[in-house]
JSON list of C-alpha atoms in Angstrom, two decimals:
[
{"chain": "A", "resi": 10, "resn": "UNK", "atom": "CA", "xyz": [-0.12, 0.21, 0.04]},
{"chain": "A", "resi": 11, "resn": "UNK", "atom": "CA", "xyz": [1.11, 3.59, -0.62]},
{"chain": "A", "resi": 12, "resn": "UNK", "atom": "CA", "xyz": [1.17, 6.02, 2.04]},
{"chain": "A", "resi": 13, "resn": "UNK", "atom": "CA", "xyz": [-1.93, 7.81, 0.36]},
{"chain": "A", "resi": 14, "resn": "UNK", "atom": "CA", "xyz": [-3.79, 4.54, 0.50]},
{"chain": "A", "resi": 15, "resn": "UNK", "atom": "CA", "xyz": [-2.85, 3.79, 4.25]},
{"chain": "A", "resi": 16, "resn": "UNK", "atom": "CA", "xyz": [-4.17, 7.23, 4.82]},
{"chain": "A", "resi": 17, "resn": "UNK", "atom": "CA", "xyz": [-7.21, 6.49, 3.16]},
{"chain": "A", "resi": 18, "resn": "UNK", "atom": "CA", "xyz": [-7.85, 3.31, 4.81]},
{"chain": "A", "resi": 19, "resn": "UNK", "atom": "CA", "xyz": [-6.95, 4.57, 8.20]},
{"chain": "A", "resi": 20, "resn": "UNK", "atom": "CA", "xyz": [-9.33, 7.15, 8.29]},
{"chain": "A", "resi": 21, "resn": "UNK", "atom": "CA", "xyz": [-12.17, 4.97, 6.43]},
{"chain": "A", "resi": 22, "resn": "UNK", "atom": "CA", "xyz": [-11.64, 2.27, 8.79]},
{"chain": "A", "resi": 23, "resn": "UNK", "atom": "CA", "xyz": [-12.03, 4.91, 11.91]},
{"chain": "A", "resi": 24, "resn": "UNK", "atom": "CA", "xyz": [-15.35, 6.51, 10.24]},
{"chain": "A", "resi": 25, "resn": "UNK", "atom": "CA", "xyz": [-16.94, 3.24, 9.70]},
{"chain": "A", "resi": 26, "resn": "UNK", "atom": "CA", "xyz": [-16.34, 2.20, 13.45]},
{"chain": "A", "resi": 27, "resn": "UNK", "atom": "CA", "xyz": [-13.40, -0.15, 13.29]},
{"chain": "A", "resi": 28, "resn": "UNK", "atom": "CA", "xyz": [-10.95, 2.55, 15.06]},
{"chain": "A", "resi": 29, "resn": "UNK", "atom": "CA", "xyz": [-8.90, -0.58, 16.86]},
{"chain": "A", "resi": 30, "resn": "UNK", "atom": "CA", "xyz": [-8.27, -2.63, 13.42]},
{"chain": "A", "resi": 31, "resn": "UNK", "atom": "CA", "xyz": [-7.07, 0.89, 11.91]},
{"chain": "A", "resi": 32, "resn": "UNK", "atom": "CA", "xyz": [-4.73, 1.46, 14.64]},
{"chain": "A", "resi": 33, "resn": "UNK", "atom": "CA", "xyz": [-3.67, -2.04, 14.56]},
{"chain": "A", "resi": 34, "resn": "UNK", "atom": "CA", "xyz": [-3.09, -1.93, 10.76]},
{"chain": "A", "resi": 35, "resn": "UNK", "atom": "CA", "xyz": [-1.76, 1.36, 10.25]},
{"chain": "A", "resi": 36, "resn": "UNK", "atom": "CA", "xyz": [-0.40, 3.13, 13.48]},
{"chain": "A", "resi": 37, "resn": "UNK", "atom": "CA", "xyz": [3.12, 2.99, 15.11]},
{"chain": "A", "resi": 38, "resn": "UNK", "atom": "CA", "xyz": [3.72, 2.39, 18.71]},
{"chain": "A", "resi": 39, "resn": "UNK", "atom": "CA", "xyz": [4.93, 5.73, 18.89]},
{"chain": "A", "resi": 40, "resn": "UNK", "atom": "CA", "xyz": [2.22, 7.61, 17.75]},
{"chain": "A", "resi": 41, "resn": "UNK", "atom": "CA", "xyz": [0.98, 11.16, 18.97]},
{"chain": "A", "resi": 42, "resn": "UNK", "atom": "CA", "xyz": [-1.58, 13.51, 17.90]},
{"chain": "A", "resi": 43, "resn": "UNK", "atom": "CA", "xyz": [-2.69, 17.24, 18.33]},
{"chain": "A", "resi": 44, "resn": "UNK", "atom": "CA", "xyz": [-6.45, 17.19, 18.65]},
{"chain": "A", "resi": 45, "resn": "UNK", "atom": "CA", "xyz": [-6.88, 19.74, 21.29]},
{"chain": "A", "resi": 46, "resn": "UNK", "atom": "CA", "xyz": [-9.80, 17.77, 22.96]},
{"chain": "A", "resi": 47, "resn": "UNK", "atom": "CA", "xyz": [-8.20, 14.66, 23.92]},
{"chain": "A", "resi": 48, "resn": "UNK", "atom": "CA", "xyz": [-4.87, 13.53, 25.35]},
{"chain": "A", "resi": 49, "resn": "UNK", "atom": "CA", "xyz": [-2.17, 12.93, 22.84]},
{"chain": "A", "resi": 50, "resn": "UNK", "atom": "CA", "xyz": [-1.79, 9.12, 22.96]},
{"chain": "A", "resi": 51, "resn": "UNK", "atom": "CA", "xyz": [-3.03, 6.69, 20.86]},
{"chain": "A", "resi": 52, "resn": "UNK", "atom": "CA", "xyz": [-5.30, 4.90, 23.24]},
{"chain": "A", "resi": 53, "resn": "UNK", "atom": "CA", "xyz": [-7.25, 8.19, 24.05]},
{"chain": "A", "resi": 54, "resn": "UNK", "atom": "CA", "xyz": [-7.73, 8.84, 20.28]},
{"chain": "A", "resi": 55, "resn": "UNK", "atom": "CA", "xyz": [-8.89, 5.23, 19.48]},
{"chain": "A", "resi": 56, "resn": "UNK", "atom": "CA", "xyz": [-11.50, 5.18, 22.24]},
{"chain": "A", "resi": 57, "resn": "UNK", "atom": "CA", "xyz": [-12.74, 8.60, 21.49]},
{"chain": "A", "resi": 58, "resn": "UNK", "atom": "CA", "xyz": [-13.11, 7.28, 17.74]},
{"chain": "A", "resi": 59, "resn": "UNK", "atom": "CA", "xyz": [-14.92, 4.54, 19.06]},
{"chain": "A", "resi": 60, "resn": "UNK", "atom": "CA", "xyz": [-17.49, 6.37, 20.95]},
{"chain": "A", "resi": 61, "resn": "UNK", "atom": "CA", "xyz": [-18.24, 8.37, 17.93]},
{"chain": "A", "resi": 62, "resn": "UNK", "atom": "CA", "xyz": [-18.93, 5.54, 15.75]},
{"chain": "A", "resi": 63, "resn": "UNK", "atom": "CA", "xyz": [-21.14, 4.38, 18.35]},
{"chain": "A", "resi": 64, "resn": "UNK", "atom": "CA", "xyz": [-23.19, 7.48, 18.86]},
{"chain": "A", "resi": 65, "resn": "UNK", "atom": "CA", "xyz": [-23.15, 8.09, 15.17]},
{"chain": "A", "resi": 66, "resn": "UNK", "atom": "CA", "xyz": [-23.37, 4.62, 13.66]},
{"chain": "A", "resi": 67, "resn": "UNK", "atom": "CA", "xyz": [-24.52, 6.25, 10.20]},
{"chain": "A", "resi": 68, "resn": "UNK", "atom": "CA", "xyz": [-21.32, 8.58, 9.85]},
{"chain": "A", "resi": 69, "resn": "UNK", "atom": "CA", "xyz": [-20.36, 9.32, 6.12]},
{"chain": "A", "resi": 70, "resn": "UNK", "atom": "CA", "xyz": [-17.17, 9.87, 5.45]},
{"chain": "A", "resi": 71, "resn": "UNK", "atom": "CA", "xyz": [-15.85, 10.83, 1.78]},
{"chain": "A", "resi": 72, "resn": "UNK", "atom": "CA", "xyz": [-12.32, 11.93, 0.72]},
{"chain": "A", "resi": 73, "resn": "UNK", "atom": "CA", "xyz": [-12.07, 14.72, -1.94]},
{"chain": "A", "resi": 74, "resn": "UNK", "atom": "CA", "xyz": [-8.28, 15.05, -1.98]},
{"chain": "A", "resi": 75, "resn": "UNK", "atom": "CA", "xyz": [-5.08, 13.51, -0.69]},
{"chain": "A", "resi": 76, "resn": "UNK", "atom": "CA", "xyz": [-1.79, 15.06, -0.92]},
{"chain": "A", "resi": 77, "resn": "UNK", "atom": "CA", "xyz": [1.72, 13.59, -0.19]},
{"chain": "A", "resi": 78, "resn": "UNK", "atom": "CA", "xyz": [4.87, 15.30, 0.54]},
{"chain": "A", "resi": 79, "resn": "UNK", "atom": "CA", "xyz": [7.88, 13.23, 1.51]},
{"chain": "A", "resi": 80, "resn": "UNK", "atom": "CA", "xyz": [6.54, 11.65, 4.81]},
{"chain": "A", "resi": 81, "resn": "UNK", "atom": "CA", "xyz": [3.54, 13.75, 5.31]},
{"chain": "A", "resi": 82, "resn": "UNK", "atom": "CA", "xyz": [0.29, 13.00, 3.98]},
{"chain": "A", "resi": 83, "resn": "UNK", "atom": "CA", "xyz": [-2.75, 15.38, 3.82]},
{"chain": "A", "resi": 84, "resn": "UNK", "atom": "CA", "xyz": [-6.58, 14.26, 3.19]},
{"chain": "A", "resi": 85, "resn": "UNK", "atom": "CA", "xyz": [-9.34, 16.76, 2.90]},
{"chain": "A", "resi": 86, "resn": "UNK", "atom": "CA", "xyz": [-12.50, 15.19, 3.24]},
{"chain": "A", "resi": 87, "resn": "UNK", "atom": "CA", "xyz": [-16.32, 15.57, 4.13]},
{"chain": "A", "resi": 88, "resn": "UNK", "atom": "CA", "xyz": [-17.40, 14.04, 7.35]},
{"chain": "A", "resi": 89, "resn": "UNK", "atom": "CA", "xyz": [-21.04, 14.18, 8.43]},
{"chain": "A", "resi": 90, "resn": "UNK", "atom": "CA", "xyz": [-22.11, 12.42, 11.76]},
{"chain": "A", "resi": 91, "resn": "UNK", "atom": "CA", "xyz": [-25.53, 11.22, 9.70]},
{"chain": "A", "resi": 92, "resn": "UNK", "atom": "CA", "xyz": [-26.50, 11.35, 5.96]},
{"chain": "A", "resi": 93, "resn": "UNK", "atom": "CA", "xyz": [-28.74, 14.26, 6.78]},
{"chain": "A", "resi": 94, "resn": "UNK", "atom": "CA", "xyz": [-25.99, 16.31, 8.69]},
{"chain": "A", "resi": 95, "resn": "UNK", "atom": "CA", "xyz": [-24.15, 19.18, 6.51]},
{"chain": "A", "resi": 96, "resn": "UNK", "atom": "CA", "xyz": [-21.02, 17.92, 8.35]},
{"chain": "A", "resi": 97, "resn": "UNK", "atom": "CA", "xyz": [-17.37, 19.41, 8.34]},
{"chain": "A", "resi": 98, "resn": "UNK", "atom": "CA", "xyz": [-14.64, 19.58, 5.72]},
{"chain": "A", "resi": 99, "resn": "UNK", "atom": "CA", "xyz": [-11.92, 18.17, 7.53]},
{"chain": "A", "resi": 100, "resn": "UNK", "atom": "CA", "xyz": [-8.13, 18.14, 6.71]},
{"chain": "A", "resi": 101, "resn": "UNK", "atom": "CA", "xyz": [-6.12, 15.23, 8.31]},
{"chain": "A", "resi": 102, "resn": "UNK", "atom": "CA", "xyz": [-2.31, 15.51, 8.31]},
{"chain": "A", "resi": 103, "resn": "UNK", "atom": "CA", "xyz": [-0.41, 12.30, 8.71]},
{"chain": "A", "resi": 104, "resn": "UNK", "atom": "CA", "xyz": [3.16, 12.09, 9.63]},
{"chain": "A", "resi": 105, "resn": "UNK", "atom": "CA", "xyz": [4.64, 8.35, 8.32]},
{"chain": "A", "resi": 106, "resn": "UNK", "atom": "CA", "xyz": [7.96, 6.76, 9.47]},
{"chain": "A", "resi": 107, "resn": "UNK", "atom": "CA", "xyz": [8.43, 3.63, 7.70]},
{"chain": "A", "resi": 108, "resn": "UNK", "atom": "CA", "xyz": [4.69, 3.10, 6.10]},
{"chain": "A", "resi": 109, "resn": "UNK", "atom": "CA", "xyz": [3.27, 3.59, 9.72]},
{"chain": "A", "resi": 110, "resn": "UNK", "atom": "CA", "xyz": [1.33, 6.77, 11.02]},
{"chain": "A", "resi": 111, "resn": "UNK", "atom": "CA", "xyz": [3.53, 8.02, 13.71]},
{"chain": "A", "resi": 112, "resn": "UNK", "atom": "CA", "xyz": [1.60, 11.57, 14.16]},
{"chain": "A", "resi": 113, "resn": "UNK", "atom": "CA", "xyz": [-1.64, 12.96, 13.10]},
{"chain": "A", "resi": 114, "resn": "UNK", "atom": "CA", "xyz": [-3.14, 16.56, 13.11]},
{"chain": "A", "resi": 115, "resn": "UNK", "atom": "CA", "xyz": [-6.86, 17.30, 12.44]},
{"chain": "A", "resi": 116, "resn": "UNK", "atom": "CA", "xyz": [-8.51, 20.54, 11.73]},
{"chain": "A", "resi": 117, "resn": "UNK", "atom": "CA", "xyz": [-12.21, 21.21, 10.78]},
{"chain": "A", "resi": 118, "resn": "UNK", "atom": "CA", "xyz": [-14.66, 23.82, 9.43]},
{"chain": "A", "resi": 119, "resn": "UNK", "atom": "CA", "xyz": [-18.47, 23.15, 9.56]},
{"chain": "A", "resi": 120, "resn": "UNK", "atom": "CA", "xyz": [-20.69, 23.54, 6.65]},
{"chain": "A", "resi": 121, "resn": "UNK", "atom": "CA", "xyz": [-23.18, 26.09, 6.85]},
{"chain": "A", "resi": 122, "resn": "UNK", "atom": "CA", "xyz": [-26.44, 25.71, 5.05]},
{"chain": "A", "resi": 123, "resn": "UNK", "atom": "CA", "xyz": [-25.55, 29.24, 3.51]},
{"chain": "A", "resi": 124, "resn": "UNK", "atom": "CA", "xyz": [-22.15, 30.64, 2.19]},
{"chain": "A", "resi": 125, "resn": "UNK", "atom": "CA", "xyz": [-21.24, 33.61, 0.40]},
{"chain": "A", "resi": 126, "resn": "UNK", "atom": "CA", "xyz": [-18.49, 31.68, -1.40]},
{"chain": "A", "resi": 127, "resn": "UNK", "atom": "CA", "xyz": [-20.00, 30.15, -4.63]},
{"chain": "A", "resi": 128, "resn": "UNK", "atom": "CA", "xyz": [-17.37, 27.92, -4.75]},
{"chain": "A", "resi": 129, "resn": "UNK", "atom": "CA", "xyz": [-18.33, 25.65, -1.87]},
{"chain": "A", "resi": 130, "resn": "UNK", "atom": "CA", "xyz": [-16.30, 23.48, 0.26]},
{"chain": "A", "resi": 131, "resn": "UNK", "atom": "CA", "xyz": [-14.94, 20.92, -2.08]}
]
């Protein structure tokens, strides 16, 4: 698998309610993340992803762009907690070492029902 494919698979597995598998397959033992709402270790984030999947079992995750630069992969996606939710435009930045994710940043912007920008979020 390429790093882009690993990043996509990791995020899709997590969104579909399989964070343990996502972490087992794709995350380094030295993993850390930078989400301001959780402690920076793998177990805390994995449990939060698991709880999110339980709370939102019909979550929709669609990848729009994936960019790679050296050991970094950025994924621009649309995340909806349910099919009718407008959701968020999200960017995940994943740092790799030896084809394992060692670090993760995530940024999101809520999608509004009305927008000034005619180009949309995607």
